[in-house]
GROMACS .gro file of C-alpha atoms in nm:
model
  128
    1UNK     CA    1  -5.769   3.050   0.174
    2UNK     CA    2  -5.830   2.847  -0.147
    3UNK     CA    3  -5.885   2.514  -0.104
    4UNK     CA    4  -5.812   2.265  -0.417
    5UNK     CA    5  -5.805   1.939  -0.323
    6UNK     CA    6  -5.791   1.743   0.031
    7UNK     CA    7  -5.780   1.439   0.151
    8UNK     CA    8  -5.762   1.289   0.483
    9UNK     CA    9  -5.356   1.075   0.578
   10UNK     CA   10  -5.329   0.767   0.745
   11UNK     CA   11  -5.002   0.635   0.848
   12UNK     CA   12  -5.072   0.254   1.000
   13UNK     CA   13  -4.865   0.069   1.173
   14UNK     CA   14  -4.888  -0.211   0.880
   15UNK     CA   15  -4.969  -0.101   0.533
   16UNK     CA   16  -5.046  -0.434   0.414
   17UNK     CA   17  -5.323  -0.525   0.659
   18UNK     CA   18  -5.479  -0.167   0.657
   19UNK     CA   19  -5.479  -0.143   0.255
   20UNK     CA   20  -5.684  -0.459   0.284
   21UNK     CA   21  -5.889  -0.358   0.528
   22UNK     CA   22  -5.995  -0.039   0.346
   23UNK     CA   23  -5.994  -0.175  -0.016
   24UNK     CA   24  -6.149  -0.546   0.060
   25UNK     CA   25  -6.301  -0.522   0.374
   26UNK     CA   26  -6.498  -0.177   0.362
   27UNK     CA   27  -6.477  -0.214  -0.017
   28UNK     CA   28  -6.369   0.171  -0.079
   29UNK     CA   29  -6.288   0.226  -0.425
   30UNK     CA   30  -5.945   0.321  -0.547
   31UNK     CA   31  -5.827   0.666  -0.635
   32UNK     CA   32  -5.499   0.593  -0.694
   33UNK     CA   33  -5.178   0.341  -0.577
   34UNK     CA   34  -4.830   0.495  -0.555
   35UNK     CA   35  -4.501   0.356  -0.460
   36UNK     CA   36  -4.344   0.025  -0.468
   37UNK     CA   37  -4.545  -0.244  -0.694
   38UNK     CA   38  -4.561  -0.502  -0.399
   39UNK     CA   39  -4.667  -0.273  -0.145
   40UNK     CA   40  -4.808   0.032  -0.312
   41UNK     CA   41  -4.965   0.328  -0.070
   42UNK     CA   42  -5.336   0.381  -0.181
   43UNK     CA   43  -5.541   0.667  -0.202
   44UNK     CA   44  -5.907   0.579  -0.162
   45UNK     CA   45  -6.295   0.759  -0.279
   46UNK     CA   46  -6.386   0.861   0.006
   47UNK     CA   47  -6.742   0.977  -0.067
   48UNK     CA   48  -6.650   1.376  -0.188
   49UNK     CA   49  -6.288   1.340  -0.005
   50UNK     CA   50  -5.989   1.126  -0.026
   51UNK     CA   51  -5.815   0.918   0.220
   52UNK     CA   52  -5.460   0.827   0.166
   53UNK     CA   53  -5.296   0.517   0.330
   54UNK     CA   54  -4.961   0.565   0.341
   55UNK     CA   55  -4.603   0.482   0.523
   56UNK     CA   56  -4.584   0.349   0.836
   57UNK     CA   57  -4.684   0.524   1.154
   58UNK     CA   58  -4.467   0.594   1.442
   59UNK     CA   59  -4.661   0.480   1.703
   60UNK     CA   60  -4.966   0.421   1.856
   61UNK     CA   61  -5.255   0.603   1.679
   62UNK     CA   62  -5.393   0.914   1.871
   63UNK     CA   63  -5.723   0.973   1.990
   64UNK     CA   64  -5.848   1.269   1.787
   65UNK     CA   65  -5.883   1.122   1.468
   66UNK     CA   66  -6.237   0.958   1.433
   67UNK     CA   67  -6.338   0.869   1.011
   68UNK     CA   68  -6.713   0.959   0.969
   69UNK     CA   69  -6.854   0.720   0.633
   70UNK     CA   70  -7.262   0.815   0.534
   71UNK     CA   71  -7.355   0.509   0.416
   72UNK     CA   72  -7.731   0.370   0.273
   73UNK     CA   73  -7.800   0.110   0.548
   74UNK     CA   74  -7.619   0.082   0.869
   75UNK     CA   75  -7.758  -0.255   0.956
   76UNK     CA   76  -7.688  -0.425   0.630
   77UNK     CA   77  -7.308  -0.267   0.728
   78UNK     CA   78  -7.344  -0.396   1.033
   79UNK     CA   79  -7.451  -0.728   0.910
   80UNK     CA   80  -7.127  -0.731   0.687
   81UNK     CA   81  -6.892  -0.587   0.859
   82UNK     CA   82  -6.936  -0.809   1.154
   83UNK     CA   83  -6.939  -1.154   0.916
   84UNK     CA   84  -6.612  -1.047   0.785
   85UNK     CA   85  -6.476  -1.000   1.168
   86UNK     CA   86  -6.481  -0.629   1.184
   87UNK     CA   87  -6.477  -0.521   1.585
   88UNK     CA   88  -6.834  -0.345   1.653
   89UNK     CA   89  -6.732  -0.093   1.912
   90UNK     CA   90  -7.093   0.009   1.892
   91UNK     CA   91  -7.424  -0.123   1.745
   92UNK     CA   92  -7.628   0.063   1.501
   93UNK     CA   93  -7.836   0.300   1.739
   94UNK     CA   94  -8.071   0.600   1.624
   95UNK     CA   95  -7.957   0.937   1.801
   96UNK     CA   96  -8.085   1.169   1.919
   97UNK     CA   97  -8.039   1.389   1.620
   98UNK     CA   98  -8.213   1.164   1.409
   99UNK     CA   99  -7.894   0.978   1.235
  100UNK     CA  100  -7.858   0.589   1.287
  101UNK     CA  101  -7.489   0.542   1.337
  102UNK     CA  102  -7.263   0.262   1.434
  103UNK     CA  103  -6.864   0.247   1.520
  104UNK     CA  104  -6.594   0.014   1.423
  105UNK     CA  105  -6.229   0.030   1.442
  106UNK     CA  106  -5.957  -0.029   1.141
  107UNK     CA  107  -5.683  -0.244   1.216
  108UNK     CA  108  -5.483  -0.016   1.482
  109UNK     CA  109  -5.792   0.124   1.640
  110UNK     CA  110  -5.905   0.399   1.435
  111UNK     CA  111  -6.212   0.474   1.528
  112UNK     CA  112  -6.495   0.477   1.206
  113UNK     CA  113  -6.836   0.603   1.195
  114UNK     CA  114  -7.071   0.447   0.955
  115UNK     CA  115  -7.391   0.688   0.973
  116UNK     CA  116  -7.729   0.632   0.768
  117UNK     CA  117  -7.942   0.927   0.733
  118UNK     CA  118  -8.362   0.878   0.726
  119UNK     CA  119  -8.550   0.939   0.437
  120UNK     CA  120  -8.762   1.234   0.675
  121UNK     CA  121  -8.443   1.369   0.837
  122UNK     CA  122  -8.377   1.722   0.803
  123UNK     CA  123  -8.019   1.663   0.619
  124UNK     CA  124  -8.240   1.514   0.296
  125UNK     CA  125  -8.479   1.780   0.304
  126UNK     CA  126  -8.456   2.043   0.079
  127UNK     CA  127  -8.538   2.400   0.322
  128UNK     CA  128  -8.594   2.638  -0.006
   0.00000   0.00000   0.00000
């Protein structure tokens, strides 16, 4: 299989709120808005992938979706996020692994991952 293009669908439960959430709140930049002028779906940069926000979901989200954001500093995130009322389902720790990472939820829950990769973490060096 071929793969052209991909992106990553989101149906909320209220387009309004979650399109603000994602445009204003995280600040993602826009790809794209289709559909009606007063409440367009958008389709948002999502580092080298897409994410669409679109419709209306049927219910209550389910638990295997999880949206994992590399970002340059967690804690200024963090910092941010939390000012602008964001729920902090987890503080910025450092794993195991290495990464820093923190969690938040969008607007029905989702859960988000914001990670920040070290300077000396194996991910940013080059092995060759």
């Amino acid at each position: 299989m071929e793969i052209l293009s991909s992106r990553v669908l989101l149906r909320p439960a209220d387009l309004g709120r979650s399109r603000q959430f994602y445009r204003d709140v995280l600040g993602l930049a826009v790809y794209r808005e289709f559909g009606p002028a007063d409440d367009p779906s958008v389709v948002f940069f999502l580092g080298q992938g897409l994410l669409e926000v679109s419709g209306h979901g049927p219910g209550p989200v389910g638990t295997s979706l999880m949206i994992w954001l590399q970002v340059r500093d967690v804690r200024a995130e963090h910092s941010r996020l939390a000012a602008a009322g964001v729920r902090v389902v987890r503080e910025p720790t450092v794993e195991p692994w290495g990464l820093t990472e923190m969690r938040i939820e969008d607007p029905d829950g989702v859960p988000i991952v914001l990670v920040e990769v070290p300077a000396d973490h194996p991910l940013r060096r080059d092995p060759r």
